[in-house]
Coordinates of C-alpha atoms in Angstrom, one line a residue:
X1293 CA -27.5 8.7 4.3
X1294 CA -31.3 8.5 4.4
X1295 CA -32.3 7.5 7.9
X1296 CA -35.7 5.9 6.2
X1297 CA -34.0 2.9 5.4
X1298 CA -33.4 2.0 9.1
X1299 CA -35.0 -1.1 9.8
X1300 CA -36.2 -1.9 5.8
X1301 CA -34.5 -4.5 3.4
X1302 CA -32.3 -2.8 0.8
X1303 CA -31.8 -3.5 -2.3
X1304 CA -27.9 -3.0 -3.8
X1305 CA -25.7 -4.6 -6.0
X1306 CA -23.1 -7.1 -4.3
X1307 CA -20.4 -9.0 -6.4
X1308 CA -21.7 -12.8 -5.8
X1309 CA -19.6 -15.7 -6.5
X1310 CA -21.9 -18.5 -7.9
X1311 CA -19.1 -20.6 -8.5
X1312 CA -15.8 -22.1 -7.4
X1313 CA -12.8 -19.9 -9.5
X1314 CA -16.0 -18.0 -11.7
X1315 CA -16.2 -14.5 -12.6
X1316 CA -17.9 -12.4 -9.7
X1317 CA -21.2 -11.5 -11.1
X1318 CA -22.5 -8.4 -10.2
X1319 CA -26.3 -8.8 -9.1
X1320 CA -28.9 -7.1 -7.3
X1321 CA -29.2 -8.1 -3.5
X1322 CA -31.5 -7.6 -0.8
X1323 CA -30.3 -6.7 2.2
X1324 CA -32.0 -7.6 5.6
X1325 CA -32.5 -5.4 8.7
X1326 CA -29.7 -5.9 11.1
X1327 CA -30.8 -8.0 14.0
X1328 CA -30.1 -8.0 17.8
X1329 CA -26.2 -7.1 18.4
X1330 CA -25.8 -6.8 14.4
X1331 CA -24.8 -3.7 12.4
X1332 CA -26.0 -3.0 8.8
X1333 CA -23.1 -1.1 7.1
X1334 CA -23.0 1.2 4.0
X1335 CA -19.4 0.0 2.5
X1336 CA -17.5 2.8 0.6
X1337 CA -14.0 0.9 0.0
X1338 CA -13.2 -2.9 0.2
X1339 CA -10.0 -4.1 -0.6
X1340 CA -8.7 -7.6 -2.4
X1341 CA -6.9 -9.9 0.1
X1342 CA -5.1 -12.8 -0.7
X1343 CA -7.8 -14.8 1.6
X1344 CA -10.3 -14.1 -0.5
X1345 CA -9.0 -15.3 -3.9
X1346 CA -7.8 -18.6 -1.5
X1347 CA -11.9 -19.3 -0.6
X1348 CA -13.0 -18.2 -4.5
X1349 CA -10.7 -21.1 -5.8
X1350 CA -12.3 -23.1 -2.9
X1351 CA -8.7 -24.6 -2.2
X1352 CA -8.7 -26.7 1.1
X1353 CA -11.9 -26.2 2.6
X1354 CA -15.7 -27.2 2.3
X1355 CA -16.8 -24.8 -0.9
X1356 CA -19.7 -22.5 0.2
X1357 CA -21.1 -21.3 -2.7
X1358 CA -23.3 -18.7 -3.6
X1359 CA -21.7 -16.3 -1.7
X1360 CA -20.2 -12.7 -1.2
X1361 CA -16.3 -12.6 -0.2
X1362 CA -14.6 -9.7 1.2
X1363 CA -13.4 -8.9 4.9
X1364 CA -11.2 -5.6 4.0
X1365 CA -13.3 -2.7 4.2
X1366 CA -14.0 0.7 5.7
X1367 CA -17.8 2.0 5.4
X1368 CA -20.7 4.1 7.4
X1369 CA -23.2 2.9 9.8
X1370 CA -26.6 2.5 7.9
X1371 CA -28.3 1.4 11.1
X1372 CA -28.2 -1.0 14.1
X1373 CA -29.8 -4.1 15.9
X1374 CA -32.0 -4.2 18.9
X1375 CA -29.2 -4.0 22.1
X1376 CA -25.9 -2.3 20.0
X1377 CA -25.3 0.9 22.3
X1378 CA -21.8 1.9 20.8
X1379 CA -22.4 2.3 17.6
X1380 CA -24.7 4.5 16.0
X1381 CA -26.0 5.5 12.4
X1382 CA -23.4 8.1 10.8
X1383 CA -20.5 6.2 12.8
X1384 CA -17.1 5.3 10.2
X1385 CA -16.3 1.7 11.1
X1386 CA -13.6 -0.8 10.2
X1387 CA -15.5 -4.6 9.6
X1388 CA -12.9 -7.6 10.6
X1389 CA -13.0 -11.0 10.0
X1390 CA -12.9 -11.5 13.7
X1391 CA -14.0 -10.2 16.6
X1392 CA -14.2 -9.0 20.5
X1393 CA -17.4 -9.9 22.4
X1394 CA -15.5 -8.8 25.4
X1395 CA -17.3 -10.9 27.6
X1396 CA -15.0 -14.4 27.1
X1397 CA -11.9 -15.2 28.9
X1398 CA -10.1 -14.6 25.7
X1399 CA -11.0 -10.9 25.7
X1400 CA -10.9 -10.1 28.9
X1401 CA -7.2 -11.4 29.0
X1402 CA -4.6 -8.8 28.2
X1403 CA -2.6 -11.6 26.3
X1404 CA -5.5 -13.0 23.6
X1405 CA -7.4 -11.4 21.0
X1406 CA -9.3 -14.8 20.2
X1407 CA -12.7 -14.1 21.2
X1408 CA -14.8 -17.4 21.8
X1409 CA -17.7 -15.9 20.5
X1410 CA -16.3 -14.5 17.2
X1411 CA -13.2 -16.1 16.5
X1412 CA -12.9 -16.7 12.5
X1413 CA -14.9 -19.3 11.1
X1414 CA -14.5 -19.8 7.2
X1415 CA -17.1 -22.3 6.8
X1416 CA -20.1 -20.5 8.4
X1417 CA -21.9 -18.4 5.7
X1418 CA -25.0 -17.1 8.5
X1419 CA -25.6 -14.9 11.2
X1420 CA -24.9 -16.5 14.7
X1421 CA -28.1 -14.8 15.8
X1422 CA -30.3 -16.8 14.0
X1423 CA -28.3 -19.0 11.8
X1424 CA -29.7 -17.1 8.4
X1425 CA -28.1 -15.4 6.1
X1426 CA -29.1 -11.2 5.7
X1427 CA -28.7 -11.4 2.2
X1428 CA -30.8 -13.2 -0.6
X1429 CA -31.8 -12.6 -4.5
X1430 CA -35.5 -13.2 -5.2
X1431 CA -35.7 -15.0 -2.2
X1432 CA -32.8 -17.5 -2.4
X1433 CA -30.3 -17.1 1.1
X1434 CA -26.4 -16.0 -0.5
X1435 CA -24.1 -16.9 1.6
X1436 CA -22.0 -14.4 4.1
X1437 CA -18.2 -15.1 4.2
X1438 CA -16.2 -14.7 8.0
X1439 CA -19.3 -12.2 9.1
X1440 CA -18.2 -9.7 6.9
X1441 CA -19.2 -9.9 3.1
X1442 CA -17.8 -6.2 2.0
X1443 CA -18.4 -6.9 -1.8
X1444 CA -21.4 -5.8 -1.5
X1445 CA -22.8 -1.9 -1.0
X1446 CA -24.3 -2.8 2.2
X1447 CA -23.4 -5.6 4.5
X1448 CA -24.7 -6.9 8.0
X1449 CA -21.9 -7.6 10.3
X1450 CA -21.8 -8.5 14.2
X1451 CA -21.3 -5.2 16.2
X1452 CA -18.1 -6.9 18.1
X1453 CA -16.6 -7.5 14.6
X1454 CA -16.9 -3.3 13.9
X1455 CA -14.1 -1.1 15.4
X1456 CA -15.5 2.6 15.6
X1457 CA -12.8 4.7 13.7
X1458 CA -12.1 8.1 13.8
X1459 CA -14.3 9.8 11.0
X1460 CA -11.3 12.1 9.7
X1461 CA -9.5 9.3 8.7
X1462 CA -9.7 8.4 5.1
X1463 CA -11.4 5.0 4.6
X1464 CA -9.5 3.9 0.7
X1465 CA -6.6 4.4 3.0
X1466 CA -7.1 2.6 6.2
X1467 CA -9.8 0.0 4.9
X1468 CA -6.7 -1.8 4.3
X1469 CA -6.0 -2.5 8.3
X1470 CA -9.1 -4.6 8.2
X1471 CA -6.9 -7.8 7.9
X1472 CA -3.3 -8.1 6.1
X1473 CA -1.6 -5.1 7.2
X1474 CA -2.6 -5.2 10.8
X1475 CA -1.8 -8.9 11.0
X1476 CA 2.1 -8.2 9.8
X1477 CA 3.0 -4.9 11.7
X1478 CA 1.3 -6.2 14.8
X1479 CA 3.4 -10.0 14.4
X1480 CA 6.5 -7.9 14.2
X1481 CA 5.3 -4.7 17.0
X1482 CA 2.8 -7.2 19.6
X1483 CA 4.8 -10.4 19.5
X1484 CA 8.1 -10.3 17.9
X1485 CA 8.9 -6.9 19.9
X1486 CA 12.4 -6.5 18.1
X1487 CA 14.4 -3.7 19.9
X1488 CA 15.8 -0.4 18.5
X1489 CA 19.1 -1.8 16.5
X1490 CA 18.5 -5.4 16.0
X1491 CA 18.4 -7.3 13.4
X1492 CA 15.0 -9.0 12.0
X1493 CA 14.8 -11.5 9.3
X1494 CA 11.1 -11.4 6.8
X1495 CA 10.2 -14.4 5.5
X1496 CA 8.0 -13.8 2.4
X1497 CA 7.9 -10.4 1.2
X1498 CA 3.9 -10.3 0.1
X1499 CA 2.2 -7.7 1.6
X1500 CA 2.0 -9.0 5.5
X1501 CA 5.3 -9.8 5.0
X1502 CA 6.0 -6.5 4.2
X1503 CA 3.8 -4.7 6.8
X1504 CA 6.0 -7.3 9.6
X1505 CA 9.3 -5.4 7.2
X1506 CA 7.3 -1.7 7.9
X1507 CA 6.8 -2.9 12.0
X1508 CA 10.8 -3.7 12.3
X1509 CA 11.4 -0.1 10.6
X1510 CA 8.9 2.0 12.8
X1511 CA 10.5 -0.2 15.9
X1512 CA 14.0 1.0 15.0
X1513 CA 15.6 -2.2 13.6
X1514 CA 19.2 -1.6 12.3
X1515 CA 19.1 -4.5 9.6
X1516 CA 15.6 -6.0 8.1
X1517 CA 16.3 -8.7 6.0
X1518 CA 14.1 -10.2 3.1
X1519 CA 13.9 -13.0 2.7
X1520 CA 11.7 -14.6 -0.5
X1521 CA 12.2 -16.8 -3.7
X1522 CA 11.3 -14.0 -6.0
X1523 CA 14.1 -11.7 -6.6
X1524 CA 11.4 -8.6 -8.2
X1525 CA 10.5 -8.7 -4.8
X1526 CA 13.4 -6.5 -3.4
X1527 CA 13.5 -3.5 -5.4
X1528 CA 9.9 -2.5 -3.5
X1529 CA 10.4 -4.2 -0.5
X1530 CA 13.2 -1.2 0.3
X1531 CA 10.3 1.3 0.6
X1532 CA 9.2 -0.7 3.8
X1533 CA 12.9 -0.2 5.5
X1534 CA 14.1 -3.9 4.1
X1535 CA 18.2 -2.9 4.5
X1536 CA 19.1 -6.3 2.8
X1537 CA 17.6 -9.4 0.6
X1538 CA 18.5 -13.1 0.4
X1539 CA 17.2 -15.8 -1.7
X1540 CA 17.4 -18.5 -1.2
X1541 CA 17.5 -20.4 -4.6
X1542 CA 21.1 -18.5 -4.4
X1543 CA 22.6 -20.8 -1.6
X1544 CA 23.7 -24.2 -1.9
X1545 CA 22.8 -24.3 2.1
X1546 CA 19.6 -24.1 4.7
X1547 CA 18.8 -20.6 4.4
X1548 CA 18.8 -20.3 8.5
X1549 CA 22.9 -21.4 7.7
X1550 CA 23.3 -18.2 5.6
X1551 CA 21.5 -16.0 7.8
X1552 CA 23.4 -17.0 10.8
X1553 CA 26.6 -16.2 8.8
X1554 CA 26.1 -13.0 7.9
X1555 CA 24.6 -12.0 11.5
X1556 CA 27.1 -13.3 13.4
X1557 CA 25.0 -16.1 14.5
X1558 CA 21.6 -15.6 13.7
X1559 CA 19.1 -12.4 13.8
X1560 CA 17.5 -11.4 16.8
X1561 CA 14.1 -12.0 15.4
X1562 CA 12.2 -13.3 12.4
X1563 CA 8.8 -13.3 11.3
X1564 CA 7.8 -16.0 9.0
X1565 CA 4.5 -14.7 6.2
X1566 CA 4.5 -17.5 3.7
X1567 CA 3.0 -20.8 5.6
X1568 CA 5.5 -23.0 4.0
X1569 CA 6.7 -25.4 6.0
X1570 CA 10.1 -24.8 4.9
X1571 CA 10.0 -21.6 5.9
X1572 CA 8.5 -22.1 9.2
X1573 CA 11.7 -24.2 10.0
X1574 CA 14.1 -21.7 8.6
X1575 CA 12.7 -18.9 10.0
X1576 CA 13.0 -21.0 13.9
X1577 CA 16.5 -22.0 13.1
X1578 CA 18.0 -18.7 12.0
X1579 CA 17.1 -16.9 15.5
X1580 CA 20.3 -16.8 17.6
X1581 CA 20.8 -19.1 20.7
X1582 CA 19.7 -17.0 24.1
X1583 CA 17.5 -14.5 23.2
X1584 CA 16.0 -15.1 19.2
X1585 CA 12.6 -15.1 19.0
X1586 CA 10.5 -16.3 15.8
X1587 CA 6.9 -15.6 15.5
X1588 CA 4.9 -17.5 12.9
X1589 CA 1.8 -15.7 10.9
X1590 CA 1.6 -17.8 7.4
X1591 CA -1.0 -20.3 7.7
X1592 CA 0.1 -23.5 6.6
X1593 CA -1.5 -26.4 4.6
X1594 CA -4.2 -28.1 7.3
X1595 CA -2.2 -31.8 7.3
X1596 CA 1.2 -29.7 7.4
X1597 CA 3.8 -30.5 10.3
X1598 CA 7.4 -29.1 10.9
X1599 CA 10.4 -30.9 13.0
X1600 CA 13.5 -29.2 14.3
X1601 CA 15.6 -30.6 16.8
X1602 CA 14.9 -29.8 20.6
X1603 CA 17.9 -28.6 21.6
X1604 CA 17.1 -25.5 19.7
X1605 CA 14.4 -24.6 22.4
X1606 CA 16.9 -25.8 25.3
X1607 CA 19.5 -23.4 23.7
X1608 CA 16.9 -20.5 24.7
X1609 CA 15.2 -20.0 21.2
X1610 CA 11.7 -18.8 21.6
X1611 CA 9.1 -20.1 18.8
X1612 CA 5.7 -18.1 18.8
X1613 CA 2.7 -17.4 16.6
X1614 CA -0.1 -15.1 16.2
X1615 CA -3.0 -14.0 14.9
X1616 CA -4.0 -10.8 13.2
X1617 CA -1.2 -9.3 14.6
X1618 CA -2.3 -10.1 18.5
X1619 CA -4.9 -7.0 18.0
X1620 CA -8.0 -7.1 19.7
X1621 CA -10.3 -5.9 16.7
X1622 CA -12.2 -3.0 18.8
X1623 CA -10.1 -2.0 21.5
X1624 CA -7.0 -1.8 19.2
X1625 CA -7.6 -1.0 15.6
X1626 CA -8.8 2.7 16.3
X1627 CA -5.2 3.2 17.6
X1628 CA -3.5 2.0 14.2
X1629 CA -5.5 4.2 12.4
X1630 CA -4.1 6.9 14.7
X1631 CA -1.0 5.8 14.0
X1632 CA -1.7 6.7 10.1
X1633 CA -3.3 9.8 11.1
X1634 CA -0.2 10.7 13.1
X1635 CA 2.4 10.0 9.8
X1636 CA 3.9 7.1 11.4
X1637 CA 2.5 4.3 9.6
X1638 CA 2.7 4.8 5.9
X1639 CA -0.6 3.0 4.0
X1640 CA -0.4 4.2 0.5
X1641 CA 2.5 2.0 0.0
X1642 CA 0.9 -0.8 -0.1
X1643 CA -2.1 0.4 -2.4
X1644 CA -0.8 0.0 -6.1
X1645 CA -4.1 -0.4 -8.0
X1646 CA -7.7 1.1 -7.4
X1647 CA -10.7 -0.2 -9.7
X1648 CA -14.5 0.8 -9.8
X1649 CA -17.0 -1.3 -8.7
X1650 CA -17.9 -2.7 -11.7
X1651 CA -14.8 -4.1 -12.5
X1652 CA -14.1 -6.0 -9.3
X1653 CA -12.8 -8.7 -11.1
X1654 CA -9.9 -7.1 -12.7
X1655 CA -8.9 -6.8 -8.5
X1656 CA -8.6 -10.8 -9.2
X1657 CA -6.9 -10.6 -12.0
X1658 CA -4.1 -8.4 -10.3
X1659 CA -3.4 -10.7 -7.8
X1660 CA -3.3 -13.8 -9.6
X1661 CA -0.6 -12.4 -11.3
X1662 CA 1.4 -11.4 -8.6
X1663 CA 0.7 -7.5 -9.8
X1664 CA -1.1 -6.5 -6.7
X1665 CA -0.3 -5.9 -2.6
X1666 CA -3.8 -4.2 -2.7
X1667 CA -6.2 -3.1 -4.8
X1668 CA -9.1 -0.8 -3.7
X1669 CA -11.8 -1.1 -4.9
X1670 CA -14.5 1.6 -5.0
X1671 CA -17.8 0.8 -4.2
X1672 CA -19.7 4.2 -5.4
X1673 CA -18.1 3.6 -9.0

């Protein structure tokens, strides 16, 4: 990577939404200099998240539009801002659509990863440095989206959003732990903490679901059990050590009912990755009385509410959530990669399609027809 670009505005191509639910457009961008504690980044593979089509078809939130998506990535440092001291140009980096300032109470607590600096904010599309954006097209600001912007070939990013990786891992592997795949196995291995032989219940088998399905199997559970209203579902869910499915649309009773049958009372932990309400409840009630723990992780509808009865919490159920999987963005995600390096996490599982560049928007197309877990897409092609 030519070091002569340090410090210069590049030009590059970026996929730029123009509009709500449109075709990306592929367009030339410039790039601006990273500033003080910003990163520039070359990306090399991004990935399609679920997230992304959700802000594209601008569905519950204030559209932002134009602007570049993408927040699962894994790329090179191009070069870095006035006061960044650990990263450097050359460096192989994961961006995330959070971050760790480590300065806040948040950070410094052994219990949160939600920095108060760089906590996810969908509705900002500029730096916090200066409140611009770094990339524009003849002059014109396009919009960033969470700090992150990976559909592009180079990106500016804050530093504490950037967990240095180790450069022997492959990046269209672990680009992928940028977002959905940490968020499940860490629900299931940070929060849930099911112990070796219990029994875990999924709730949604989409791909988080099935990286909370892949945490139960590398912490030993004896049963894993599926849970979804799609029935195709199960046949791949079995790669990611799902011992048994239920849908519901096949009972004539709650689903926590069923699932307390056939555990003897109810699983020992569940971990709920659809943010249906519903779900939320069923995934609560089916935990058994005394030590059942449910941890939340779909994001639900922002005027959404659930009741349940509190007696269940007086009968010693435990109701949790998290957030990307309770890992702090720098400090933890080098040590997930590790844990692909070391064979115990299996990635390629969840990759089923790969598309150049230029056809990004066949990545969309996979995913809004429920073809998809991830696609890679890469950015030199």
């Amino acid at each position: 990577m030519a070091p002569t670009t340090a410090g210069q505005v590049i030009r590059c191509k970026a996929a730029v939404a123009w509009e709500a639910g449109k075709p990306l457009v592929i367009e030339e961008v410039e790039v601006a200099p990273p500033q003080a504690n910003e990163v520039r980044l070359k990306i090399l593979f991004t990935a399609l998240c679920h997230t992304d089509v959700y802000f594209w078809e601008a569905k519950g939130q204030t559209p932002l539009f134009p602007r570049i998506f993408g927040h699962e990535a894994g790329g090179i440092v191009e070069s870095v801002g006035e006061g960044v001291t650990d990263l450097k140009p050359g460096d192989h980096v994961l961006p995330v659509f959070t971050g760790e300032c480590k300065e806040c109470r948040h950070c410094k607590s052994e219990e949160s990863n939600m920095c108060d600096l760089l906590r996810i904010n969908t509705d900002r599309g500029v730096m916090l440095n200066d409140g611009k954006s770094r990339f524009s097209i003849n002059g014109k600001p396009i919009y960033h989206f969470v700090g992150t912007s990976t559909f592009s070939e180079y990106t500016v990013v804050h530093v504490g959003c950037v967990a240095k990786i180790n450069p022997a891992a492959p990046l269209d592997k672990v680009c992928v732990l940028s977002c959905g795949i940490s968020t499940g196995l860490g629900a299931t291995l940070n929060v849930a903490k099911p112990s070796k032989g219990s029994s875990v219940a999924i709730f949604g088998l989409g791909a988080v679901g099935l990286a909370a399905a892949e945490g139960a199997r590398l912490a030993g559970a004896a049963r894993i059990i599926g849970v979804d209203l799609n029935s195709k579902r199960f046949i791949e869910a079995k790669k990611f050590g799902v011992t048994e499915f239920v849908n519901p649309k096949d009972h004539d009773k709650p689903i926590q009912e069923v699932l307390a049958e056939i555990t003897g009372g109810g699983v020992d932990r569940s971990v709920e990755c659809t943010g249906s309400i519903s779900a939320m409840i069923s995934a609560f009630e089916c935990v058994h009385d005394g030590w059942g723990v449910a941890v939340l992780v779909g994001v639900p509808n922002r005027d959404d509410a659930f009741k349940t009865h509190p007696i269940n919490l007086l009968n010693e159920k435990t109701l949790k959530g998290t957030f990307f999987g309770n890992y702090k963005p720098r400090s933890d995600l080098p040590s997930v990669v590790e844990m692909y390096m070391n064979k115990e996490l299996e990635l390629e599982k969840f990759i089923t399609h790969q598309v150049p560049f230029s056809e990004i928007n066949k990545a969309f197309e996979y995913m809004l027809k429920g073809e998809s877990l991830r696609c890679i897409i890469r950015m030199d092609a």
